Every structure is written in C-alpha cells, then in structure tokens.
PDB file of C-alpha atoms in Angstrom:
ATOM      1  CA  MET A 179       0.000   0.000   0.000  1.00  0.00           C
ATOM      2  CA  SER A 180       1.414   3.369  -0.987  1.00  0.00           C
ATOM      3  CA  LEU A 181       2.006   6.091   1.559  1.00  0.00           C
ATOM      4  CA  SER A 182      -0.661   8.370   0.080  1.00  0.00           C
ATOM      5  CA  ILE A 183      -3.334   5.662   0.453  1.00  0.00           C
ATOM      6  CA  GLN A 184      -2.217   4.966   4.042  1.00  0.00           C
ATOM      7  CA  ILE A 185      -2.376   8.680   4.824  1.00  0.00           C
ATOM      8  CA  MET A 186      -5.897   9.000   3.414  1.00  0.00           C
ATOM      9  CA  GLU A 187      -7.082   6.094   5.571  1.00  0.00           C
ATOM     10  CA  GLU A 188      -5.436   7.588   8.660  1.00  0.00           C
ATOM     11  CA  ILE A 189      -7.001  10.986   7.898  1.00  0.00           C
ATOM     12  CA  LYS A 190     -10.452   9.397   7.829  1.00  0.00           C
ATOM     13  CA  THR A 191      -9.777   7.672  11.143  1.00  0.00           C
ATOM     14  CA  ALA A 192      -8.474  10.880  12.734  1.00  0.00           C
ATOM     15  CA  MET A 193     -11.484  12.828  11.499  1.00  0.00           C
ATOM     16  CA  ARG A 194     -13.873  10.280  12.992  1.00  0.00           C
ATOM     17  CA  ALA A 195     -11.961  10.410  16.285  1.00  0.00           C
ATOM     18  CA  LYS A 196     -11.815  14.238  16.147  1.00  0.00           C
ATOM     19  CA  ASP A 197      -8.060  14.050  16.811  1.00  0.00           C
ATOM     20  CA  THR A 198      -6.917  17.493  15.634  1.00  0.00           C
ATOM     21  CA  VAL A 199      -3.181  17.063  16.289  1.00  0.00           C
ATOM     22  CA  THR A 200      -3.003  13.806  14.321  1.00  0.00           C
ATOM     23  CA  LEU A 201      -5.165  15.281  11.597  1.00  0.00           C
ATOM     24  CA  GLU A 202      -2.896  18.308  11.267  1.00  0.00           C
ATOM     25  CA  ALA A 203       0.213  16.103  10.956  1.00  0.00           C
ATOM     26  CA  LEU A 204      -1.434  13.819   8.407  1.00  0.00           C
ATOM     27  CA  ARG A 205      -2.633  16.754   6.321  1.00  0.00           C
ATOM     28  CA  ALA A 206       0.917  18.137   6.330  1.00  0.00           C
ATOM     29  CA  ILE A 207       2.189  14.798   4.999  1.00  0.00           C
ATOM     30  CA  LYS A 208      -0.531  14.704   2.344  1.00  0.00           C
ATOM     31  CA  SER A 209       0.297  18.256   1.293  1.00  0.00           C
ATOM     32  CA  GLU A 210       4.011  17.497   0.954  1.00  0.00           C
ATOM     33  CA  ILE A 211       3.274  14.367  -1.091  1.00  0.00           C
ATOM     34  CA  LEU A 212       1.040  16.331  -3.461  1.00  0.00           C
ATOM     35  CA  LEU A 213       3.679  19.060  -3.797  1.00  0.00           C
ATOM     36  CA  ALA A 214       6.351  16.460  -4.568  1.00  0.00           C
ATOM     37  CA  GLN A 215       4.138  14.759  -7.154  1.00  0.00           C
ATOM     38  CA  THR A 216       3.242  17.974  -8.943  1.00  0.00           C
ATOM     39  CA  ALA A 217       6.782  19.382  -8.820  1.00  0.00           C
ATOM     40  CA  THR A 218       7.711  17.206 -11.784  1.00  0.00           C
ATOM     41  CA  GLY A 219       4.735  18.468 -13.779  1.00  0.00           C
ATOM     42  CA  SER A 220       2.865  15.174 -13.788  1.00  0.00           C
ATOM     43  CA  LYS A 221       0.735  13.385 -11.242  1.00  0.00           C
ATOM     44  CA  GLU A 222       2.979  10.325 -11.040  1.00  0.00           C
ATOM     45  CA  GLU A 223       3.662   8.468  -7.809  1.00  0.00           C
ATOM     46  CA  ILE A 224       6.832   9.399  -5.966  1.00  0.00           C
ATOM     47  CA  THR A 225       9.343   6.713  -5.036  1.00  0.00           C
ATOM     48  CA  THR A 226       9.554   5.152  -1.586  1.00  0.00           C
ATOM     49  CA  GLU A 227      12.971   6.789  -1.083  1.00  0.00           C
ATOM     50  CA  ASP A 228      11.474  10.204  -1.831  1.00  0.00           C
ATOM     51  CA  GLU A 229       8.602   9.495   0.565  1.00  0.00           C
ATOM     52  CA  ILE A 230      11.071   8.656   3.353  1.00  0.00           C
ATOM     53  CA  LYS A 231      13.114  11.801   2.660  1.00  0.00           C
ATOM     54  CA  LEU A 232       9.918  13.837   2.718  1.00  0.00           C
ATOM     55  CA  LEU A 233       8.852  12.373   6.068  1.00  0.00           C
ATOM     56  CA  GLN A 234      12.324  12.896   7.541  1.00  0.00           C
ATOM     57  CA  LYS A 235      12.191  16.530   6.439  1.00  0.00           C
ATOM     58  CA  LEU A 236       8.820  16.987   8.150  1.00  0.00           C
ATOM     59  CA  VAL A 237      10.127  15.426  11.371  1.00  0.00           C
ATOM     60  CA  LYS A 238      13.274  17.571  11.276  1.00  0.00           C
ATOM     61  CA  THR A 239      11.347  20.822  10.861  1.00  0.00           C
ATOM     62  CA  ARG A 240       9.053  19.914  13.733  1.00  0.00           C
ATOM     63  CA  LYS A 241      11.998  18.969  15.962  1.00  0.00           C
ATOM     64  CA  ASP A 242      13.653  22.295  15.177  1.00  0.00           C
ATOM     65  CA  SER A 243      10.433  24.169  15.929  1.00  0.00           C
ATOM     66  CA  ALA A 244       9.877  22.272  19.176  1.00  0.00           C
ATOM     67  CA  LYS A 245      13.451  23.017  20.254  1.00  0.00           C
ATOM     68  CA  ILE A 246      13.019  26.729  19.583  1.00  0.00           C
ATOM     69  CA  PHE A 247       9.666  26.822  21.370  1.00  0.00           C
ATOM     70  CA  THR A 248      11.150  25.002  24.372  1.00  0.00           C
ATOM     71  CA  GLU A 249      14.104  27.394  24.519  1.00  0.00           C
ATOM     72  CA  GLN A 250      11.652  30.296  24.502  1.00  0.00           C
ATOM     73  CA  ASN A 251       9.663  28.638  27.283  1.00  0.00           C
ATOM     74  CA  ARG A 252       6.600  28.190  25.045  1.00  0.00           C
ATOM     75  CA  LEU A 253       5.555  24.661  25.979  1.00  0.00           C
ATOM     76  CA  ASP A 254       2.038  25.390  24.698  1.00  0.00           C
ATOM     77  CA  LEU A 255       3.524  25.516  21.178  1.00  0.00           C
ATOM     78  CA  ALA A 256       6.177  22.819  21.634  1.00  0.00           C
ATOM     79  CA  THR A 257       3.733  20.127  22.802  1.00  0.00           C
ATOM     80  CA  PRO A 258       1.719  19.903  19.529  1.00  0.00           C
ATOM     81  CA  GLU A 259       4.947  19.819  17.513  1.00  0.00           C
ATOM     82  CA  LEU A 260       6.208  16.854  19.553  1.00  0.00           C
ATOM     83  CA  ALA A 261       2.848  15.098  19.160  1.00  0.00           C
ATOM     84  CA  GLN A 262       3.005  15.585  15.398  1.00  0.00           C
ATOM     85  CA  ILE A 263       6.520  14.126  15.331  1.00  0.00           C
ATOM     86  CA  ALA A 264       5.159  10.938  16.916  1.00  0.00           C
ATOM     87  CA  VAL A 265       2.429  10.712  14.255  1.00  0.00           C
ATOM     88  CA  ILE A 266       4.827  11.252  11.348  1.00  0.00           C
ATOM     89  CA  GLU A 267       7.416   8.792  12.705  1.00  0.00           C
ATOM     90  CA  LYS A 268       4.826   5.982  12.493  1.00  0.00           C
ATOM     91  CA  PHE A 269       5.311   6.060   8.729  1.00  0.00           C
ATOM     92  CA  LEU A 270       9.127   6.001   8.826  1.00  0.00           C
ATOM     93  CA  PRO A 271      11.178   2.789   8.893  1.00  0.00           C
ATOM     94  CA  ALA A 272      12.581   1.778  12.271  1.00  0.00           C
ATOM     95  CA  GLN A 273      15.661   3.795  13.166  1.00  0.00           C
ATOM     96  CA  LEU A 274      18.933   1.977  13.800  1.00  0.00           C
ATOM     97  CA  SER A 275      20.769   2.463  17.073  1.00  0.00           C
ATOM     98  CA  GLU A 276      23.977   4.502  17.099  1.00  0.00           C
ATOM     99  CA  ALA A 277      26.042   1.320  17.573  1.00  0.00           C
ATOM    100  CA  GLU A 278      24.427  -0.312  14.525  1.00  0.00           C
ATOM    101  CA  VAL A 279      25.043   2.789  12.405  1.00  0.00           C
ATOM    102  CA  GLU A 280      28.650   2.937  13.597  1.00  0.00           C
ATOM    103  CA  ALA A 281      29.154  -0.706  12.596  1.00  0.00           C
ATOM    104  CA  VAL A 282      27.821  -0.062   9.081  1.00  0.00           C
ATOM    105  CA  ILE A 283      30.010   3.033   8.674  1.00  0.00           C
ATOM    106  CA  ALA A 284      33.080   1.167   9.967  1.00  0.00           C
ATOM    107  CA  LYS A 285      32.450  -1.551   7.377  1.00  0.00           C
ATOM    108  CA  ILE A 286      32.118   1.045   4.600  1.00  0.00           C
ATOM    109  CA  ILE A 287      35.393   2.673   5.678  1.00  0.00           C
ATOM    110  CA  ALA A 288      37.145  -0.710   5.782  1.00  0.00           C
ATOM    111  CA  ASP A 289      35.785  -1.722   2.352  1.00  0.00           C
ATOM    112  CA  THR A 290      36.757   1.546   0.670  1.00  0.00           C
ATOM    113  CA  GLY A 291      40.052   1.958   2.490  1.00  0.00           C
ATOM    114  CA  ALA A 292      39.158   5.571   3.268  1.00  0.00           C
ATOM    115  CA  THR A 293      41.463   7.460   5.590  1.00  0.00           C
ATOM    116  CA  GLY A 294      41.444  11.010   6.850  1.00  0.00           C
ATOM    117  CA  ILE A 295      38.793  13.671   6.760  1.00  0.00           C
ATOM    118  CA  ALA A 296      39.343  14.185   2.999  1.00  0.00           C
ATOM    119  CA  ALA A 297      37.446  10.944   2.324  1.00  0.00           C
ATOM    120  CA  MET A 298      34.404  12.094   4.302  1.00  0.00           C
ATOM    121  CA  GLY A 299      32.327  12.982   1.219  1.00  0.00           C
ATOM    122  CA  LYS A 300      32.892   9.574  -0.345  1.00  0.00           C
ATOM    123  CA  VAL A 301      32.028   7.714   2.872  1.00  0.00           C
ATOM    124  CA  MET A 302      29.004   9.954   3.560  1.00  0.00           C
ATOM    125  CA  GLY A 303      27.603   9.257   0.085  1.00  0.00           C
ATOM    126  CA  LEU A 304      27.928   5.505   0.485  1.00  0.00           C
ATOM    127  CA  ALA A 305      26.596   5.565   4.057  1.00  0.00           C
ATOM    128  CA  ALA A 306      23.615   7.730   3.154  1.00  0.00           C
ATOM    129  CA  ALA A 307      22.743   5.386   0.277  1.00  0.00           C
ATOM    130  CA  GLN A 308      23.097   2.267   2.408  1.00  0.00           C
ATOM    131  CA  LEU A 309      21.377   3.603   5.524  1.00  0.00           C
ATOM    132  CA  GLY A 310      18.729   5.600   3.627  1.00  0.00           C
ATOM    133  CA  GLY A 311      15.929   6.398   6.032  1.00  0.00           C
ATOM    134  CA  THR A 312      17.109   4.261   8.919  1.00  0.00           C
ATOM    135  CA  ALA A 313      19.425   6.885  10.433  1.00  0.00           C
ATOM    136  CA  GLU A 314      19.493  10.667  10.580  1.00  0.00           C
ATOM    137  CA  GLY A 315      22.049  12.449   8.428  1.00  0.00           C
ATOM    138  CA  LYS A 316      23.346  14.327  11.463  1.00  0.00           C
ATOM    139  CA  THR A 317      24.114  11.042  13.242  1.00  0.00           C
ATOM    140  CA  ILE A 318      25.766   9.572  10.164  1.00  0.00           C
ATOM    141  CA  SER A 319      27.909  12.683   9.716  1.00  0.00           C
ATOM    142  CA  ALA A 320      29.047  12.728  13.346  1.00  0.00           C
ATOM    143  CA  LEU A 321      30.008   9.053  13.274  1.00  0.00           C
ATOM    144  CA  VAL A 322      31.860   9.368   9.943  1.00  0.00           C
ATOM    145  CA  LYS A 323      33.897  12.267  11.374  1.00  0.00           C
ATOM    146  CA  LYS A 324      34.614  10.287  14.529  1.00  0.00           C
ATOM    147  CA  LEU A 325      35.778   7.196  12.643  1.00  0.00           C
ATOM    148  CA  LEU A 326      37.834   9.021   9.999  1.00  0.00           C
ATOM    149  CA  VAL A 327      39.800  11.239  12.376  1.00  0.00           C
TER     150      VAL A 327
END
C-alpha cells in the first residue's frame, strides 16, 4: 500500500476520532506528497525513497520548531509539535541504534580503504545510500567524522 493511500485512511480515522493534532500532521504529509508529485509536472507516484526523505524533512522541521519553542519557554507551542513528530514517525522505517550505524560506517570505511577527513564525502555518500531512512544524516555525519579522524 502506498504512503498516500495509508495517509488518506489515517485521515479518515483521525477525522472520525476528532483528533486534531493527528489530523494536522497527516494533512501536512498529504500536502508534501502532493507538492512532490506535482513538482515534476505530472501526477505520477513518488518513489519510496522520496517518501522517506519527505517524512524525515517533516520530522526535522518539527523537531527544530519544538526546540526553539522550548528554549523560549513556550511549551504550549512545543507540545503539539512533539505530538506531530510521533504521528509522522509511524510512517518512517525503524531507526537503527547509534552502535548499529557505527558498525555499518566502519564496514564502509574498511571496504573503501578511506582514511582522513578528505574521504568524508565519499564515505558519507555511500553511508547515506546504504542507511537511507534508517538513520538521521546528522548522526551519520558525526560518526563518519569520529571514525575518519
């Protein structure tokens, strides 16, 4: 089942339950999917990779907003953002632990023979392709730096 069909079903459920926070998050996902589909000029389905990137972007923006709201002592605004993150993350693949990500990156470094920070771009590209959607880019970047230095 495609993500857009899943989202439509979840929207119906949220509307019946009158769950406004979930509904807002789901509508944001639906909007981003429609924007991504129409960006190419045709109404074709977007790939699963693009869907995951889209969801990760939505989670990241909400995390950033929640962090800012918390720093400004505006918990009334941070709470809905955190609730929306939980809704959006239901559609993302399970995230790997830091140790698992480190093991994958160490294997990539060993296979490519990369040494020094100059090889970071090469390792990051391979790691991002291999870990696509199962780890945050920030985590991958930090671990690559740690292992290459």
